[in-house]
Short mmCIF file of N, CA and C in Angstrom, two decimals:
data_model
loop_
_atom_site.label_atom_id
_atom_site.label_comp_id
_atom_site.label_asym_id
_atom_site.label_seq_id
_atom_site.Cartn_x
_atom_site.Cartn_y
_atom_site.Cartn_z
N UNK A 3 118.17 108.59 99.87
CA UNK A 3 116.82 108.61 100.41
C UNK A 3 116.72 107.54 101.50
N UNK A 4 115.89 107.89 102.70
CA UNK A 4 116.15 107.26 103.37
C UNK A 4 114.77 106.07 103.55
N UNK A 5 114.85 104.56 104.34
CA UNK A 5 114.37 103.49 104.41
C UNK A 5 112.88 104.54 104.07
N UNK A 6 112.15 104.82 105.43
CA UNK A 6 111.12 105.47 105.79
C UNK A 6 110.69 106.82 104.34
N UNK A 7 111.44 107.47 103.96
CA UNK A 7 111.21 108.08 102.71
C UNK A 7 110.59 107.25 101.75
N UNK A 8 111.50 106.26 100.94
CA UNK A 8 111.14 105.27 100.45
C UNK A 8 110.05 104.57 100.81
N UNK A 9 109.54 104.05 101.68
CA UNK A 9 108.10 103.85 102.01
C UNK A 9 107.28 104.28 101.70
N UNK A 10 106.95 105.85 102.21
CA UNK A 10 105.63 106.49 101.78
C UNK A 10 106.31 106.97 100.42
N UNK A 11 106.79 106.74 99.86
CA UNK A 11 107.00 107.47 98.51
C UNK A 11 106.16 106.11 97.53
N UNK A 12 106.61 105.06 98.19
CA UNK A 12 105.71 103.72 97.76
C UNK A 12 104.21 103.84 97.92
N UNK A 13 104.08 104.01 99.09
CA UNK A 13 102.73 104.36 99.42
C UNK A 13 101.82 105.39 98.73
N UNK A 14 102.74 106.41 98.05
CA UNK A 14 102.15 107.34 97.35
C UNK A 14 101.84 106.99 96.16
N UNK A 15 103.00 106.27 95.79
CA UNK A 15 103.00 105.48 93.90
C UNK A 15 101.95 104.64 93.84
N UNK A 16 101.55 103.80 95.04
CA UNK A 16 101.05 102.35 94.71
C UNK A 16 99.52 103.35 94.89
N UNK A 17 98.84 104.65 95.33
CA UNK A 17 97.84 104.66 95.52
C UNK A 17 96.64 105.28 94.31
N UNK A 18 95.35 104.67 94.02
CA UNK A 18 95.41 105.40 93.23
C UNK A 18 94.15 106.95 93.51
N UNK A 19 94.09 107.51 94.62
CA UNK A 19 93.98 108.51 94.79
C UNK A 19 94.25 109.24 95.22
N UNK A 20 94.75 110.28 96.43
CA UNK A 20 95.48 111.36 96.81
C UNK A 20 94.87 110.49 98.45
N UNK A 21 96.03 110.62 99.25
CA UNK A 21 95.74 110.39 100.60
C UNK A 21 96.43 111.16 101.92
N UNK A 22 95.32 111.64 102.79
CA UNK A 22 95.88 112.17 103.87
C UNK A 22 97.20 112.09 105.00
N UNK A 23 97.91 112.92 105.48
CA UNK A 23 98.62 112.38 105.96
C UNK A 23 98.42 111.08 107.19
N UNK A 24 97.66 111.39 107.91
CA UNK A 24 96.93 110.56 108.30
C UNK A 24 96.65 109.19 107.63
N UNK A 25 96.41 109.08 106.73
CA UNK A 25 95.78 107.80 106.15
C UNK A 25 97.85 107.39 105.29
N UNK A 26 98.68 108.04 105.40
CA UNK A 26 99.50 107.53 104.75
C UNK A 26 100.73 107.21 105.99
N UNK A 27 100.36 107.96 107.31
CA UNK A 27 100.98 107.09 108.55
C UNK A 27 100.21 105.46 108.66
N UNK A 28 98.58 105.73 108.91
CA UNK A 28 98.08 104.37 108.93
C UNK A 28 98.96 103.12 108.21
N UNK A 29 99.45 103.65 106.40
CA UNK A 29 99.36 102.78 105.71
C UNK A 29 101.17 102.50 105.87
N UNK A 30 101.76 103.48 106.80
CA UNK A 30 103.12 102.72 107.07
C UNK A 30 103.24 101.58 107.90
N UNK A 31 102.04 101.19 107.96
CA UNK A 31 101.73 100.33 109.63
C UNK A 31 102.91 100.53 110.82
N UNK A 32 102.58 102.15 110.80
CA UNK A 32 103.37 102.51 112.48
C UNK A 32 104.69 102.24 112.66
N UNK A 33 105.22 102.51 111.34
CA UNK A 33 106.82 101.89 111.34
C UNK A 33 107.54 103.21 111.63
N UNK A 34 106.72 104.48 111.67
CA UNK A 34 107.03 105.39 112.10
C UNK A 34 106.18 106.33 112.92
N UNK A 35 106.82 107.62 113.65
CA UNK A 35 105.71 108.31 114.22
C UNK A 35 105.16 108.84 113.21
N UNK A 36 103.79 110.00 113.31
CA UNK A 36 102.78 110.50 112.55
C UNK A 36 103.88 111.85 112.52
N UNK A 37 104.84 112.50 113.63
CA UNK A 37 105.58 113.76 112.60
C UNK A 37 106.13 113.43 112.09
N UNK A 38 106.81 112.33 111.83
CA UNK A 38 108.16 111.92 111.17
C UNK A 38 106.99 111.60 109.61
N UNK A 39 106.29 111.12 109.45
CA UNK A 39 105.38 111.63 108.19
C UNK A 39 105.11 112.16 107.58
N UNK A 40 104.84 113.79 108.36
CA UNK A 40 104.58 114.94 108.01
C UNK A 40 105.97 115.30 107.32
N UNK A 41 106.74 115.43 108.22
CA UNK A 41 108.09 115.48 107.69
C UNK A 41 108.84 115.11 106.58
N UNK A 42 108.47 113.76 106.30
CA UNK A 42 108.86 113.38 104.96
C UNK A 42 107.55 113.62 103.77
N UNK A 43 106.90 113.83 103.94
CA UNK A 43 105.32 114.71 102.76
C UNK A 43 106.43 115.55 102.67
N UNK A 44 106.72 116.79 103.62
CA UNK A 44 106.69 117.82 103.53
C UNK A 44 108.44 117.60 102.43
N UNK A 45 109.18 116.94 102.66
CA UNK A 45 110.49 116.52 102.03
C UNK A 45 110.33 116.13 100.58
N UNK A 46 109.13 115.13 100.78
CA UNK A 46 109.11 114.34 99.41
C UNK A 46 108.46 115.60 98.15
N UNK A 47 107.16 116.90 98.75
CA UNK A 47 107.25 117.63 98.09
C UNK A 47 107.63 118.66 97.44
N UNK A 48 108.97 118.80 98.45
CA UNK A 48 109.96 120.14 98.14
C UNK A 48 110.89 119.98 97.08
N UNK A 49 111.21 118.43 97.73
CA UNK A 49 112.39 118.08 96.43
C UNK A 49 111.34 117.08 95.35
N UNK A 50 109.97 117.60 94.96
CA UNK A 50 109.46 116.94 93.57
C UNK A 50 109.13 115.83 93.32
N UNK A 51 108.88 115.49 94.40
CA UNK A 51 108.70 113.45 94.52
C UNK A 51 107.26 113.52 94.54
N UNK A 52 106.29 114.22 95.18
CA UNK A 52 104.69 115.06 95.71
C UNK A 52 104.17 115.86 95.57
N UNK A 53 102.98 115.90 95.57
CA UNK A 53 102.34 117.35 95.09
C UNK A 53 101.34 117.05 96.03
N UNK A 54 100.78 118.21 96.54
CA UNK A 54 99.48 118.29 97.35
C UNK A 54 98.42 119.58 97.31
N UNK A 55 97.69 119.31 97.74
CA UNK A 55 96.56 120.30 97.78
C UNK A 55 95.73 120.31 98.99
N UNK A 56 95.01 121.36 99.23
CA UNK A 56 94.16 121.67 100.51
C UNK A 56 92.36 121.21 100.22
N UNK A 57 91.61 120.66 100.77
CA UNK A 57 90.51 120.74 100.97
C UNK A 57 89.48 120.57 102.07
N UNK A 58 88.81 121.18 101.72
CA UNK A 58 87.74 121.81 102.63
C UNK A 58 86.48 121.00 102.63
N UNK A 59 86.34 120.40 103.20
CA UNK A 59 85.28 119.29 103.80
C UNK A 59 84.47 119.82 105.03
N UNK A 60 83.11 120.07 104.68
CA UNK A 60 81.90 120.43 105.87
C UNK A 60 82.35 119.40 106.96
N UNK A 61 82.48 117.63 106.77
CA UNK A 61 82.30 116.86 107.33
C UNK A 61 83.80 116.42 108.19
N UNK A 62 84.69 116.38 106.92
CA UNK A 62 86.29 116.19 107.66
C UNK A 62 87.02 117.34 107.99
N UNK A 63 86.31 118.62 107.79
CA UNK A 63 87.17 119.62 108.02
C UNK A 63 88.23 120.02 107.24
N UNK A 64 89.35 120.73 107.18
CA UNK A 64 90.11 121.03 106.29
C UNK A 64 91.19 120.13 106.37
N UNK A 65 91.81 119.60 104.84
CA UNK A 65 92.59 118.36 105.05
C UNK A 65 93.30 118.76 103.98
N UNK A 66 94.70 118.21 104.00
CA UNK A 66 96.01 118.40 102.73
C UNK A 66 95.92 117.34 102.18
N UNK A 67 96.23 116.75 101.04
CA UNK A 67 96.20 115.38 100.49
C UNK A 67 97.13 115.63 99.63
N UNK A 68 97.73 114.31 99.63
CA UNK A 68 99.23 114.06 99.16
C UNK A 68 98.93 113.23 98.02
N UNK A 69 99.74 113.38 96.79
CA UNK A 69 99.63 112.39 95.98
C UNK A 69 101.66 112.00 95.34
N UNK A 70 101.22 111.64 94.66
CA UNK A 70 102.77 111.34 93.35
C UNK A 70 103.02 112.01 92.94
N UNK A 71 103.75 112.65 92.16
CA UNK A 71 104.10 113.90 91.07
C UNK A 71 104.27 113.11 89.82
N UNK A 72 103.42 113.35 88.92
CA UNK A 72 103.30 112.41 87.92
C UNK A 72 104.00 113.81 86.75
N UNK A 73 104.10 112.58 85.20
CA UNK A 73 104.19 113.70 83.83
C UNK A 73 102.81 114.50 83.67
N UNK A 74 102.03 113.56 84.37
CA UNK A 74 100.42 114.90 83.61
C UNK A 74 99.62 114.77 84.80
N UNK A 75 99.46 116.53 85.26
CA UNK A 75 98.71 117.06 86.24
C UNK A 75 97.61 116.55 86.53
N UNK A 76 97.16 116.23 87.48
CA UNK A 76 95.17 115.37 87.52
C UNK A 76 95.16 116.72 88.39
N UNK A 77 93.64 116.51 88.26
CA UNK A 77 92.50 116.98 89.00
C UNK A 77 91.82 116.06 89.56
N UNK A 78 90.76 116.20 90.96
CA UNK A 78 90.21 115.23 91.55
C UNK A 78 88.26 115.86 91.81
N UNK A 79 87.62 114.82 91.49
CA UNK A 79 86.52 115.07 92.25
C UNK A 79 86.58 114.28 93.83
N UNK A 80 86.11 114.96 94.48
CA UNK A 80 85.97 114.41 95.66
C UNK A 80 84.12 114.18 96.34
N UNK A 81 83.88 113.30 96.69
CA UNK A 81 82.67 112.91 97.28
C UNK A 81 82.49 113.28 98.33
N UNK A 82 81.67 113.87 98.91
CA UNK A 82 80.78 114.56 99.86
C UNK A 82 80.31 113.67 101.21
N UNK A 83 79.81 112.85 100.37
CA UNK A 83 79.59 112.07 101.29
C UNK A 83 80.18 110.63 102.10
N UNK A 84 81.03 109.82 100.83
CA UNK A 84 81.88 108.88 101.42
C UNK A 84 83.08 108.62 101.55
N UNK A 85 83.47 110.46 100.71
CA UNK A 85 85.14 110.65 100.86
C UNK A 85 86.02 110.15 99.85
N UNK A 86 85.48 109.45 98.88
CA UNK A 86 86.46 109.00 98.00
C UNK A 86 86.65 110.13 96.93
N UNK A 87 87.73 109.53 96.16
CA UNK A 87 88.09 110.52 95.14
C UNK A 87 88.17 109.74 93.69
N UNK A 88 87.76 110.87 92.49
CA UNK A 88 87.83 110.12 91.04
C UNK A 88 88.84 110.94 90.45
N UNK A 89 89.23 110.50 89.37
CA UNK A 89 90.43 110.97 88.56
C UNK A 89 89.61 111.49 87.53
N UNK A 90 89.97 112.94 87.80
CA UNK A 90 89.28 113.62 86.43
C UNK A 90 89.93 113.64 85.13
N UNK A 91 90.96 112.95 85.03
CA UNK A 91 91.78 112.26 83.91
C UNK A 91 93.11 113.56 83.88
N UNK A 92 93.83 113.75 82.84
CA UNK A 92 95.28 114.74 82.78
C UNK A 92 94.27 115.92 83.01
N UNK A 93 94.60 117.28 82.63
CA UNK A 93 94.61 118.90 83.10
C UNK A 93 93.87 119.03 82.18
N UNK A 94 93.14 119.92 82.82
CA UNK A 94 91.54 119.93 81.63
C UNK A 94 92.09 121.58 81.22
N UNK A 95 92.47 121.82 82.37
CA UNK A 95 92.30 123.81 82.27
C UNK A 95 93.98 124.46 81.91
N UNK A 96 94.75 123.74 81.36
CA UNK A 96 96.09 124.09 80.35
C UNK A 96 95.74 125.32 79.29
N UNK A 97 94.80 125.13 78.72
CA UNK A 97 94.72 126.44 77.79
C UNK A 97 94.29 127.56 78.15
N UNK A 98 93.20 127.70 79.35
CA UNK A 98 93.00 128.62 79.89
C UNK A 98 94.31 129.45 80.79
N UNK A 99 94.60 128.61 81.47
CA UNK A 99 96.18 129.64 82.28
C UNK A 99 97.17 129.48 81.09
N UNK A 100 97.59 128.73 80.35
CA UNK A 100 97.75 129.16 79.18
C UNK A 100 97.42 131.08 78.94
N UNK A 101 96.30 131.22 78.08
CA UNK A 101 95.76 132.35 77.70
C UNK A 101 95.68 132.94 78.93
N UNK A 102 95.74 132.99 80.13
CA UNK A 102 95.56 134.28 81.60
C UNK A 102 97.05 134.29 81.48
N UNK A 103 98.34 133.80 81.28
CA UNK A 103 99.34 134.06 81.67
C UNK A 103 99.91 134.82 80.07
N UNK A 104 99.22 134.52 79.14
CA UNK A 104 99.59 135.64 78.17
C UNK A 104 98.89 137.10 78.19
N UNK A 105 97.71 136.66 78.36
CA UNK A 105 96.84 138.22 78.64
C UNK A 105 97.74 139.12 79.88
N UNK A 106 97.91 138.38 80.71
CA UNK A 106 98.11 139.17 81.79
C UNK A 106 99.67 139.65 82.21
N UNK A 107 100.45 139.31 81.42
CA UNK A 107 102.09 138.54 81.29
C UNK A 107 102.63 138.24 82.67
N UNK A 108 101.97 136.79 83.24
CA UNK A 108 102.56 136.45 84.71
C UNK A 108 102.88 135.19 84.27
N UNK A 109 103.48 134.48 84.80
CA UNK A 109 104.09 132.96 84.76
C UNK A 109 103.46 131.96 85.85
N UNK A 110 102.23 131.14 85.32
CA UNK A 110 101.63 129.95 86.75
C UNK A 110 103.09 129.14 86.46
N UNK A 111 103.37 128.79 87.81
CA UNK A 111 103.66 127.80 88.34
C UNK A 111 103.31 126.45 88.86
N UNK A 112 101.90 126.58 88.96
CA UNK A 112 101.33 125.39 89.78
C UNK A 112 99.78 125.94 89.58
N UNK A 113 98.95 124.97 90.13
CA UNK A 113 97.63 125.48 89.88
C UNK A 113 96.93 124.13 90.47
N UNK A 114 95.44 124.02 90.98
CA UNK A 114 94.96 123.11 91.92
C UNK A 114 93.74 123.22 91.24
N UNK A 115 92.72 122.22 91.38
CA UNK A 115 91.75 122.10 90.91
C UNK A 115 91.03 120.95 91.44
N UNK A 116 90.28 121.29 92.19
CA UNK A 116 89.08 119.90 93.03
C UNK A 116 87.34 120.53 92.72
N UNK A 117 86.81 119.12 92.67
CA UNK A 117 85.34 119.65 92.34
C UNK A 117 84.56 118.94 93.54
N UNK A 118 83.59 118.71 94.30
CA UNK A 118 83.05 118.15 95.09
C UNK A 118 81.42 117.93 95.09
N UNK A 119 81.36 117.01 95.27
CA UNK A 119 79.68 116.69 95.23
C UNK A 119 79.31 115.38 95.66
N UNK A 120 78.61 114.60 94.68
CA UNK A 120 78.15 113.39 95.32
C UNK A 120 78.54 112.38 94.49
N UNK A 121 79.35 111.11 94.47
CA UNK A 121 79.54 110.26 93.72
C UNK A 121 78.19 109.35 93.09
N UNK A 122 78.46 108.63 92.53
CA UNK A 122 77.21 107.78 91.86
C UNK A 122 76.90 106.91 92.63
N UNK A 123 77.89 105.94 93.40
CA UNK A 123 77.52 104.75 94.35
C UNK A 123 76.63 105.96 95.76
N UNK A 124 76.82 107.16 96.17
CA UNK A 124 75.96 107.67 96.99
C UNK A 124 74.94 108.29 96.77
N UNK A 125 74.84 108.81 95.38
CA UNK A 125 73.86 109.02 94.67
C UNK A 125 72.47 107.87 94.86
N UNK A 126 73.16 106.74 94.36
CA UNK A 126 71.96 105.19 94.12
C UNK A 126 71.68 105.09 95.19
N UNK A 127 72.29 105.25 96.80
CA UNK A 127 72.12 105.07 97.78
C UNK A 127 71.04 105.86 98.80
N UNK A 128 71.22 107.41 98.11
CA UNK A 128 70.27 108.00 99.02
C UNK A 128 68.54 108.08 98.49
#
């Protein structure tokens, strides 16, 4: 693995919510370009180091977010308004694809799950 791999793979471990590619060039402090980033996301999740997901933001538009590949799947809420994200703790919805992949006899592989609304600190605020 190379220097720059190793980096954002740090960057991914040390964070504790899912971050854009964008926000995970920022946090190389420019020790590399922004494709050479993409490039290694796209590396670190093929060969199992990452996992990511797509979301859809009125405000940021549509964005991928990168996290760790941990032993137990999270889910994320995401805030609406100031962008942060909470840990909806391990996989809430295991028994359900569970039971759809017996009813139906297909095999999930993967599965995504984001909720979005308003956090509590923007809640008190508005």
């Amino acid at each position: 693995m190379t220097k720059a791999r190793k980096q954002v793979l740090e960057i991914l471990h040390n964070s504790k919510e899912p971050l854009s590619a964008s926000q995970v060039f920022k946090l190389t402090g420019m020790s590399c370009n922004q494709a050479t980033v993409y490039r290694i996301l796209s590396y670190l999740e093929t060969e199992g180091y990452a996992e990511s997901f797509v979301l859809h933001c009125d405000s940021h538009g549509t964005e991928r977010y990168f996290s760790r590949l941990e032993s137990s799947h999270k889910h994320w809420f995401h805030c609406e308004s100031c962008h942060c994200f909470i840990d909806m703790g391990d996989c809430i919805i295991k028994p359900f694809v569970r039971a759809f992949e017996k009813k139906e006899q297909v095999t999930v592989h993967r599965h995504v799950l984001y909720v979005t609304g308003i956090c509590p600190g923007c809640r008190k605020n508005a």
